[in-house]
XYZ file of C-alpha atoms in Angstrom:
598
model
C 78.158 81.580 78.087
C 78.093 83.106 74.704
C 79.795 80.099 72.982
C 79.570 81.019 69.513
C 81.329 84.466 70.262
C 84.118 82.031 72.202
C 84.307 79.962 69.234
C 84.897 83.023 66.786
C 87.242 84.672 69.425
C 89.258 81.471 68.830
C 89.396 81.104 65.192
C 90.086 85.245 64.895
C 92.962 84.653 66.969
C 94.301 81.446 65.956
C 92.984 79.984 62.425
C 94.990 76.951 62.531
C 93.465 76.385 66.148
C 92.357 72.357 66.226
C 88.837 71.182 67.869
C 91.154 70.070 70.941
C 92.573 73.231 71.235
C 89.402 75.335 71.177
C 88.131 72.738 73.613
C 90.481 73.620 75.989
C 89.896 77.452 75.355
C 86.470 77.558 76.170
C 86.544 74.836 78.947
C 84.219 72.309 77.100
C 84.256 68.684 76.251
C 85.808 67.597 72.753
C 82.471 66.734 71.913
C 80.579 69.968 72.810
C 83.697 71.914 71.081
C 82.670 70.205 67.673
C 78.931 70.674 68.291
C 79.499 74.425 68.351
C 82.148 74.939 65.928
C 79.374 72.746 63.310
C 76.627 75.065 64.912
C 78.979 78.265 63.951
C 79.285 76.869 60.460
C 75.385 76.216 59.938
C 74.780 79.894 61.196
C 77.570 81.213 58.646
C 79.788 82.945 61.656
C 82.807 80.901 60.130
C 83.985 78.847 57.284
C 83.662 75.248 56.793
C 87.059 73.399 57.693
C 88.451 71.493 54.644
C 91.656 69.772 54.188
C 94.453 72.142 54.256
C 92.497 75.227 54.411
C 92.298 77.216 58.019
C 88.741 78.431 59.039
C 88.262 81.944 59.209
C 85.427 84.613 60.014
C 82.531 85.107 57.876
C 80.946 88.968 57.958
C 78.321 87.744 60.619
C 81.191 86.204 62.707
C 82.991 89.391 62.394
C 79.987 91.445 63.354
C 79.240 89.341 66.333
C 83.129 89.503 67.427
C 83.125 93.159 66.872
C 81.022 93.872 70.153
C 83.336 91.786 72.077
C 86.467 93.932 71.320
C 87.916 94.739 74.542
C 88.456 98.766 74.827
C 91.200 99.008 77.422
C 92.473 98.232 81.114
C 92.078 99.922 84.688
C 94.880 98.794 86.442
C 94.717 99.269 90.418
C 97.724 100.201 92.398
C 96.650 102.889 94.696
C 97.414 100.716 98.161
C 100.039 100.539 100.250
C 100.971 97.207 100.826
C 102.119 96.839 104.315
C 102.500 92.990 104.006
C 105.550 93.675 102.071
C 107.635 96.291 104.311
C 110.183 97.333 104.342
C 110.110 97.079 100.405
C 107.014 99.567 99.773
C 108.499 101.830 102.229
C 110.544 102.807 98.936
C 108.693 101.538 96.118
C 104.802 100.743 95.576
C 104.182 96.932 95.499
C 103.458 96.916 91.706
C 106.582 98.266 90.861
C 108.498 95.318 92.635
C 110.330 93.419 90.306
C 109.700 89.663 89.762
C 112.599 87.698 88.038
C 114.071 91.224 86.971
C 110.821 92.526 85.518
C 108.307 94.799 87.248
C 104.624 93.253 87.782
C 102.784 96.076 86.320
C 105.163 96.485 83.566
C 104.798 92.696 82.716
C 101.057 93.161 82.950
C 101.270 96.259 80.592
C 103.244 94.668 78.279
C 100.948 91.494 77.887
C 97.916 93.990 77.329
C 100.123 95.815 74.537
C 100.718 92.312 72.765
C 97.074 91.894 72.094
C 96.462 95.409 71.019
C 95.087 96.915 74.082
C 96.420 100.408 74.614
C 93.838 102.598 76.391
C 95.299 101.842 79.897
C 94.445 103.725 83.147
C 96.482 103.206 86.612
C 94.637 104.169 89.631
C 97.580 105.677 91.812
C 97.796 106.901 95.345
C 100.585 105.878 97.732
C 103.699 107.238 96.371
C 101.941 108.054 93.278
C 104.714 109.813 91.571
C 106.734 106.611 91.341
C 104.112 105.714 88.355
C 104.589 108.882 86.383
C 107.335 107.593 84.179
C 104.914 104.967 82.615
C 103.112 107.837 80.945
C 106.331 108.196 78.595
C 107.402 104.602 78.701
C 103.777 103.128 77.955
C 101.433 106.088 76.840
C 99.476 105.023 80.239
C 97.146 107.207 82.196
C 96.987 107.969 85.703
C 93.999 108.457 87.887
C 94.764 109.510 91.255
C 92.078 108.195 94.188
C 91.991 110.878 96.951
C 90.629 108.240 99.254
C 93.402 105.572 98.970
C 94.514 105.940 102.887
C 90.964 105.656 104.363
C 89.028 103.467 102.293
C 89.863 100.227 100.572
C 89.119 99.064 96.778
C 85.443 99.934 96.574
C 86.262 103.623 96.728
C 88.960 102.769 94.210
C 86.636 101.668 91.427
C 83.962 104.147 92.501
C 86.658 106.946 91.563
C 87.387 104.855 88.627
C 83.773 104.297 87.367
C 83.868 106.955 84.506
C 86.690 104.670 82.796
C 84.369 101.667 82.795
C 81.131 103.002 82.072
C 79.903 101.989 78.435
C 83.147 99.851 77.540
C 84.705 96.373 77.649
C 87.665 96.609 80.231
C 89.772 94.637 81.835
C 90.102 95.235 85.880
C 93.554 94.143 87.263
C 95.638 94.741 90.413
C 99.225 95.915 89.803
C 100.889 93.656 92.169
C 99.705 90.388 90.382
C 101.947 88.335 88.008
C 100.878 86.138 85.009
C 102.682 83.569 83.860
C 101.646 83.340 80.322
C 99.761 86.053 78.777
C 95.852 85.540 79.300
C 94.759 88.398 77.827
C 92.500 88.852 74.632
C 91.721 91.343 71.657
C 88.123 90.123 72.557
C 86.325 88.970 75.535
C 82.497 87.567 74.871
C 81.441 88.113 78.369
C 82.617 89.294 81.845
C 84.912 86.956 83.830
C 86.779 86.723 87.201
C 90.052 84.776 86.813
C 90.255 81.742 89.592
C 92.439 78.993 90.735
C 91.912 75.968 92.850
C 92.761 75.604 96.409
C 93.156 72.681 98.326
C 92.390 72.643 101.815
C 90.993 75.156 104.221
C 91.169 78.806 102.490
C 90.129 82.283 103.574
C 89.993 83.568 100.151
C 86.462 84.508 98.251
C 85.435 80.653 97.046
C 83.283 80.347 93.812
C 80.225 77.935 93.137
C 79.376 78.010 89.507
C 76.907 75.750 87.058
C 77.921 73.720 84.023
C 77.689 77.043 81.885
C 80.825 78.517 84.229
C 78.468 80.707 85.607
C 79.160 82.123 89.073
C 76.259 81.193 91.364
C 77.678 81.684 94.600
C 80.322 83.572 96.608
C 81.309 82.496 100.169
C 84.265 84.194 101.805
C 86.281 81.125 103.289
C 86.028 77.319 102.391
C 87.624 74.108 101.627
C 88.819 72.912 98.555
C 87.602 75.592 96.240
C 87.751 77.466 93.233
C 88.585 80.848 94.771
C 88.545 84.808 92.704
C 92.082 85.173 91.965
C 93.994 87.361 89.597
C 92.578 89.300 86.638
C 88.972 90.743 86.274
C 86.648 91.398 82.913
C 84.107 93.881 82.963
C 81.896 93.705 79.726
C 80.210 96.751 79.053
C 76.548 95.092 79.823
C 78.322 93.934 83.244
C 79.161 97.791 83.866
C 75.721 98.851 83.103
C 74.105 96.811 85.650
C 77.277 96.645 88.370
C 78.204 100.318 88.391
C 74.916 102.177 89.598
C 75.004 99.377 92.449
C 78.493 100.389 93.029
C 77.755 103.729 93.307
C 74.915 103.166 95.791
C 77.093 101.141 98.119
C 79.786 103.948 98.170
C 77.482 106.466 99.287
C 76.261 104.084 102.197
C 77.616 104.388 105.624
C 79.819 101.404 106.650
C 81.254 100.643 103.506
C 84.580 102.593 103.688
C 86.616 99.115 104.000
C 84.784 97.200 102.092
C 86.334 95.515 98.753
C 84.467 96.295 95.288
C 83.849 92.271 95.288
C 81.662 92.641 98.215
C 79.258 94.595 95.883
C 79.435 91.806 93.065
C 78.987 89.032 95.769
C 75.736 90.501 96.994
C 74.142 90.726 93.626
C 75.375 87.433 92.675
C 73.641 86.056 95.550
C 70.691 88.092 94.721
C 71.075 86.996 91.157
C 71.115 90.542 89.680
C 74.182 89.977 87.538
C 76.151 87.340 85.696
C 79.655 86.852 85.772
C 81.612 83.547 84.595
C 84.265 81.656 86.150
C 87.735 81.630 84.216
C 89.624 78.791 85.581
C 93.457 78.991 85.707
C 96.151 76.545 86.083
C 97.667 76.472 89.214
C 100.882 77.725 87.947
C 99.427 80.796 86.233
C 98.307 83.498 88.269
C 100.118 84.832 91.399
C 99.094 87.104 93.908
C 102.017 87.134 96.451
C 100.428 87.715 99.774
C 103.416 89.039 101.431
C 107.442 89.368 101.199
C 107.741 85.818 102.238
C 106.088 84.433 99.401
C 108.084 86.639 97.197
C 110.946 85.319 98.626
C 110.176 81.883 97.829
C 109.232 82.667 94.130
C 112.190 84.755 93.267
C 115.132 83.969 95.129
C 116.796 87.335 94.561
C 114.681 88.732 97.515
C 116.501 86.367 99.839
C 119.744 88.025 100.024
C 119.862 90.490 97.072
C 116.706 92.757 97.930
C 118.451 96.137 96.748
C 116.239 97.391 99.609
C 118.255 99.914 102.029
C 116.722 98.503 105.278
C 117.043 94.609 104.761
C 120.688 95.211 103.773
C 121.378 97.097 106.872
C 120.130 94.673 109.106
C 121.921 91.787 107.728
C 125.334 94.274 108.016
C 124.329 94.818 111.719
C 123.524 91.071 112.587
C 126.266 89.978 109.950
C 123.903 87.397 108.526
C 122.157 87.281 105.121
C 119.243 88.528 104.341
C 117.683 85.145 103.820
C 117.892 85.083 108.033
C 115.537 87.574 108.423
C 112.029 86.394 108.577
C 108.604 86.895 109.894
C 108.945 90.942 108.756
C 105.606 92.572 109.702
C 104.480 96.081 109.444
C 104.154 97.960 112.700
C 101.522 101.255 112.822
C 103.538 103.738 110.768
C 104.203 106.673 113.452
C 103.807 110.267 112.458
C 107.399 111.118 111.691
C 108.560 107.398 110.829
C 108.165 104.087 109.560
C 108.794 101.039 111.501
C 108.719 97.395 110.899
C 108.979 94.147 113.065
C 111.249 91.457 111.933
C 112.724 88.168 113.424
C 116.696 86.939 113.904
C 117.456 83.721 115.173
C 114.151 83.504 117.275
C 114.462 87.295 118.672
C 112.264 89.872 117.410
C 113.743 93.702 116.954
C 111.949 96.926 115.447
C 113.662 98.728 112.672
C 112.942 102.384 112.285
C 113.044 104.322 109.135
C 112.619 108.007 108.993
C 109.747 108.913 107.172
C 109.238 111.583 104.295
C 110.834 114.942 104.890
C 111.909 113.867 107.994
C 115.500 115.148 107.527
C 114.730 118.449 107.505
C 112.692 118.201 110.725
C 114.721 115.906 113.391
C 118.666 116.311 114.034
C 119.693 113.190 114.705
C 122.909 113.506 116.187
C 121.135 115.597 118.947
C 118.699 112.625 119.005
C 121.623 110.241 119.682
C 123.315 112.266 122.237
C 120.085 112.160 124.191
C 119.957 108.686 124.050
C 123.365 108.370 125.406
C 122.771 110.912 128.191
C 119.386 108.763 129.454
C 121.139 105.456 129.174
C 122.124 105.233 132.628
C 118.665 105.764 133.554
C 117.618 102.378 132.154
C 114.403 103.904 130.825
C 114.296 103.933 127.137
C 114.407 101.131 124.816
C 117.594 98.759 124.368
C 119.324 100.102 120.994
C 121.247 97.835 118.936
C 122.022 100.143 116.198
C 121.562 103.928 115.617
C 122.655 105.675 112.795
C 123.289 109.710 113.569
C 123.313 110.497 109.785
C 120.250 108.688 108.257
C 117.716 108.474 111.588
C 117.758 104.463 111.006
C 117.535 102.702 114.366
C 117.316 99.003 115.270
C 115.915 98.346 119.164
C 114.612 95.200 120.921
C 111.245 94.354 120.436
C 109.547 93.658 123.979
C 107.039 90.743 123.639
C 103.966 91.203 125.446
C 104.234 94.896 125.898
C 101.646 97.385 125.743
C 101.007 100.799 124.989
C 99.843 103.229 127.785
C 96.112 103.708 128.053
C 95.049 107.692 127.501
C 92.236 107.385 129.941
C 93.432 104.978 132.427
C 94.539 106.912 135.409
C 96.759 104.277 136.852
C 98.630 104.130 133.540
C 98.815 107.829 133.520
C 100.033 107.757 137.317
C 102.993 105.619 135.787
C 103.651 107.620 133.262
C 103.779 110.959 135.137
C 106.052 109.379 137.806
C 108.614 108.404 134.872
C 108.516 111.982 133.406
C 109.524 113.313 137.018
C 112.366 110.897 137.156
C 113.739 112.267 134.041
C 113.052 115.770 134.709
C 114.613 115.462 138.211
C 117.757 113.408 136.892
C 120.757 115.353 136.995
C 121.024 115.221 132.956
C 121.999 117.876 130.837
C 122.428 117.728 126.788
C 123.780 120.722 124.849
C 120.719 121.503 122.688
C 117.322 123.222 123.628
C 114.193 122.742 122.376
C 113.457 126.273 121.679
C 109.765 126.576 120.821
C 110.187 130.050 119.296
C 112.814 128.899 116.929
C 111.106 125.447 115.766
C 107.855 127.434 115.009
C 109.838 129.673 113.082
C 111.636 126.829 111.150
C 108.515 125.037 110.522
C 106.717 128.377 109.553
C 109.399 128.725 106.784
C 109.499 125.237 105.387
C 105.704 125.434 104.630
C 106.204 128.689 103.010
C 109.149 127.112 101.066
C 106.857 124.505 100.008
C 103.929 126.950 99.002
C 101.597 125.339 101.744
C 98.023 126.910 102.124
C 98.107 128.092 106.052
C 95.158 128.841 107.656
C 92.430 131.959 106.911
C 93.289 133.361 110.118
C 97.037 132.507 110.511
C 98.353 136.092 111.126
C 96.093 136.656 113.850
C 96.890 133.234 115.459
C 100.516 133.623 114.813
C 100.578 137.136 116.589
C 98.925 135.319 119.757
C 101.643 132.696 119.863
C 104.111 135.575 119.992
C 102.532 137.153 122.963
C 102.746 133.410 124.577
C 106.089 132.898 123.844
C 106.747 136.163 125.214
C 104.883 135.358 128.293
C 106.635 132.041 129.008
C 110.349 133.969 128.414
C 109.250 136.533 131.308
C 108.568 133.761 133.550
C 112.116 132.448 133.862
C 110.803 128.902 133.763
C 113.441 125.971 134.965
C 115.163 123.574 132.184
C 115.418 120.212 132.184
C 115.663 117.249 129.600
C 112.340 117.274 128.103
C 111.322 114.553 126.001
C 108.740 116.545 124.011
C 106.960 113.720 122.336
C 105.516 112.443 125.300
C 102.531 110.551 123.384
C 101.019 107.918 125.229
C 101.889 105.446 122.439
C 105.591 106.206 123.369
C 105.186 104.615 127.105
C 105.581 100.928 126.842
C 104.404 98.896 129.633
C 106.362 95.732 129.855
C 104.966 92.371 131.065
C 107.487 92.455 134.487
C 106.005 95.940 135.187
C 108.864 98.161 134.003
C 107.690 101.365 132.341
C 109.769 102.414 128.900
C 109.954 105.714 127.284
C 110.624 105.252 123.722
C 111.508 107.664 120.624
C 113.498 110.467 121.910
C 114.239 112.424 118.330
C 112.652 115.689 119.487
C 113.966 115.753 123.110
C 116.105 118.572 124.572
C 116.350 120.969 127.275
C 113.048 122.871 128.022
C 110.223 123.892 130.525
C 109.495 119.987 131.969
C 105.896 121.339 132.196
C 106.081 121.046 128.182
C 105.681 117.055 128.505
C 102.479 117.428 130.170
C 100.772 119.620 127.872
C 102.124 117.706 125.024
C 100.957 114.431 126.520
C 97.605 116.026 126.652
C 97.082 117.548 123.666
C 98.392 114.053 121.619
C 95.693 112.384 123.441
C 92.997 114.918 122.568
C 92.244 115.871 126.083
C 89.650 117.990 127.348
C 90.460 121.102 129.814
C 89.448 119.348 132.555
C 91.770 116.274 131.261
C 94.535 118.461 130.789
C 94.603 119.955 134.635
C 93.977 116.240 135.758
C 97.213 115.113 134.395
C 99.210 118.090 135.645
C 97.724 117.220 139.034
C 99.179 113.492 138.690
C 102.363 114.980 137.368
C 102.644 117.223 140.175
C 100.996 115.207 142.957
C 98.880 118.497 144.069
C 96.852 120.613 142.664
C 98.290 123.033 140.162
C 98.388 126.569 141.180
C 97.250 129.493 139.013
C 101.195 130.029 137.490
C 101.351 126.280 136.728
C 97.986 126.211 134.855
C 98.779 129.272 132.731
C 101.863 127.834 131.811
C 100.213 124.421 131.098
C 97.635 126.296 128.403
C 100.286 128.362 127.171
C 102.289 125.205 126.135
C 99.054 123.330 124.928
C 98.365 126.354 122.309
C 101.868 126.584 121.399
C 102.319 122.801 120.848
C 99.216 122.878 119.060
C 100.421 125.790 116.726
C 103.615 123.906 116.099
C 102.440 120.202 115.241
C 99.763 122.206 112.826
C 102.702 123.895 110.937
C 104.175 120.310 111.379
C 101.279 118.624 109.923
C 100.988 120.925 106.871
C 104.504 120.229 105.887
C 104.466 116.739 106.092
C 100.898 116.939 104.062
C 103.188 118.831 101.217
C 105.623 115.941 101.173
C 103.293 113.587 100.286
C 101.910 112.078 104.458
C 98.664 113.031 105.210
C 97.151 112.829 108.754
C 93.254 113.478 108.442
C 91.919 115.931 110.722
C 95.002 115.972 113.145
C 96.008 119.428 111.779
C 92.542 121.204 112.484
C 92.778 119.840 116.154
C 95.967 120.865 116.650
C 95.186 124.241 115.292
C 92.204 124.467 117.745
C 94.507 123.760 120.880
C 96.437 127.007 119.752
C 93.137 128.681 119.749
C 91.268 127.389 122.721
C 94.475 127.340 125.049
C 95.147 130.856 124.321
C 91.516 132.045 124.971
C 91.649 129.804 128.105
C 95.050 131.679 129.561
C 93.326 135.165 128.609
C 90.568 134.142 130.767
C 93.126 133.788 133.735
C 95.881 136.047 132.915
C 96.168 139.491 131.725
C 97.128 139.011 128.433
C 94.900 140.850 125.634
C 91.969 139.070 124.606
C 91.438 137.755 121.312
């Protein structure tokens, strides 16, 4: 540790500091602090103490301290914060309030109090929510394009030029520090640490008498652990950033935390970093909503969150009775979370971004009412046909259908036959021609970039629509969203089909085509699924109709995904895969039927 620079910093920040206060600040004994102060006096870094006169820095001390001046701060705020749903469906974790103050704003103000104003926030999820900070605090925003698929190693990689050649704090937007632990000058790189008694899964530190970290282990007992802010000196970054870049380009590191690089370098004795030990009531990294609720009682009954308020109203219980809140895998149309009330689990569905333009919730409710006598859907507790919020019973021990399990698929197809053969009518149709035109209009309204050969493929889709209309196909209630993930297998052997938001009157074979393309089936797998549904070999007409719906479904959902991307939701290569179905299934149909060849 650069003790002399630390002594100079203490004198610079608080000239009236006593030897005992300096000893506490530099984590040393009183005797060691007195010796270091005396040595600084001898080396003409500080003035000697005298009765009634405060110490001050001499020119050599100012020069030493100048090299330690903090240049700025990088605040990481790109992630989703899945353990804080449903709050983070509406608000990024760093913008949640603790005692009426947003966590990221508290840190910015603490930095400002020490003259640190060069602040960059790395954003990703709900990035627009952070824009106001530019005007309020004159911060800069840096977008991480990989926040949805990679971890913080990638985040730091994209921000590496902000760190290079500078003395910088590296902070998390969702940390809360009781007291201001930042300084205008920092002598050496450090990682904040708190002591955790008993077993822990945190990153545990071993360090020597000079407070230098000598080893890092994931998990341990009765340990000082990595917790809270970090400081990168320019000397540290000069060694660390080239290694970070090497890790980023190495396959298999996509889900690495940036601390993995640090841990490996410390183990290999390639880099030096100090431990910055903090009291147990100073730094808070809230692991989940339950921890935040215990810390700030506001979140127990007055969260100001729409979903929690709704659940409280529906069950006529205070929000504090809602527990065991967990994020479920986000659907492509909606977001959902699991919660518990009085020992029973339920699911709350929240419509995703842009969904209001895509789904008619009144029609969805009408479908649920129509199929209720069949007993094949999830058990609804609440459904709002205006907002699309839905609360349903969670089936303990249930699982989704497996897309390549013939036994599972046979049961799924049997359930679809039951639906298609039931004497059920609803007042609306799932009209592919109108729906494609609707999604296309949405894309154009949002200035979405469509595919290079879009006009050609669009004309092919018009040909397929004409082909189907000429066939006067049967019309039954169709689920449309017959993804294997929407088939639930219950422990008692029952099979349920959930999420009916796109359902309407249509050709029953559309459900077979949609199930196929959702699972990315090959042509042979599509025909095998159709055979399971029909319980016989399909004829040429049925095969052609299947290809037509696979092509149109792929085209429809590719437009849907382009629009969803425009409103902030990305689905990786899903768009391309769906568009490929539009083209390949059309070509296959052309080989079987007298359509114009592409």
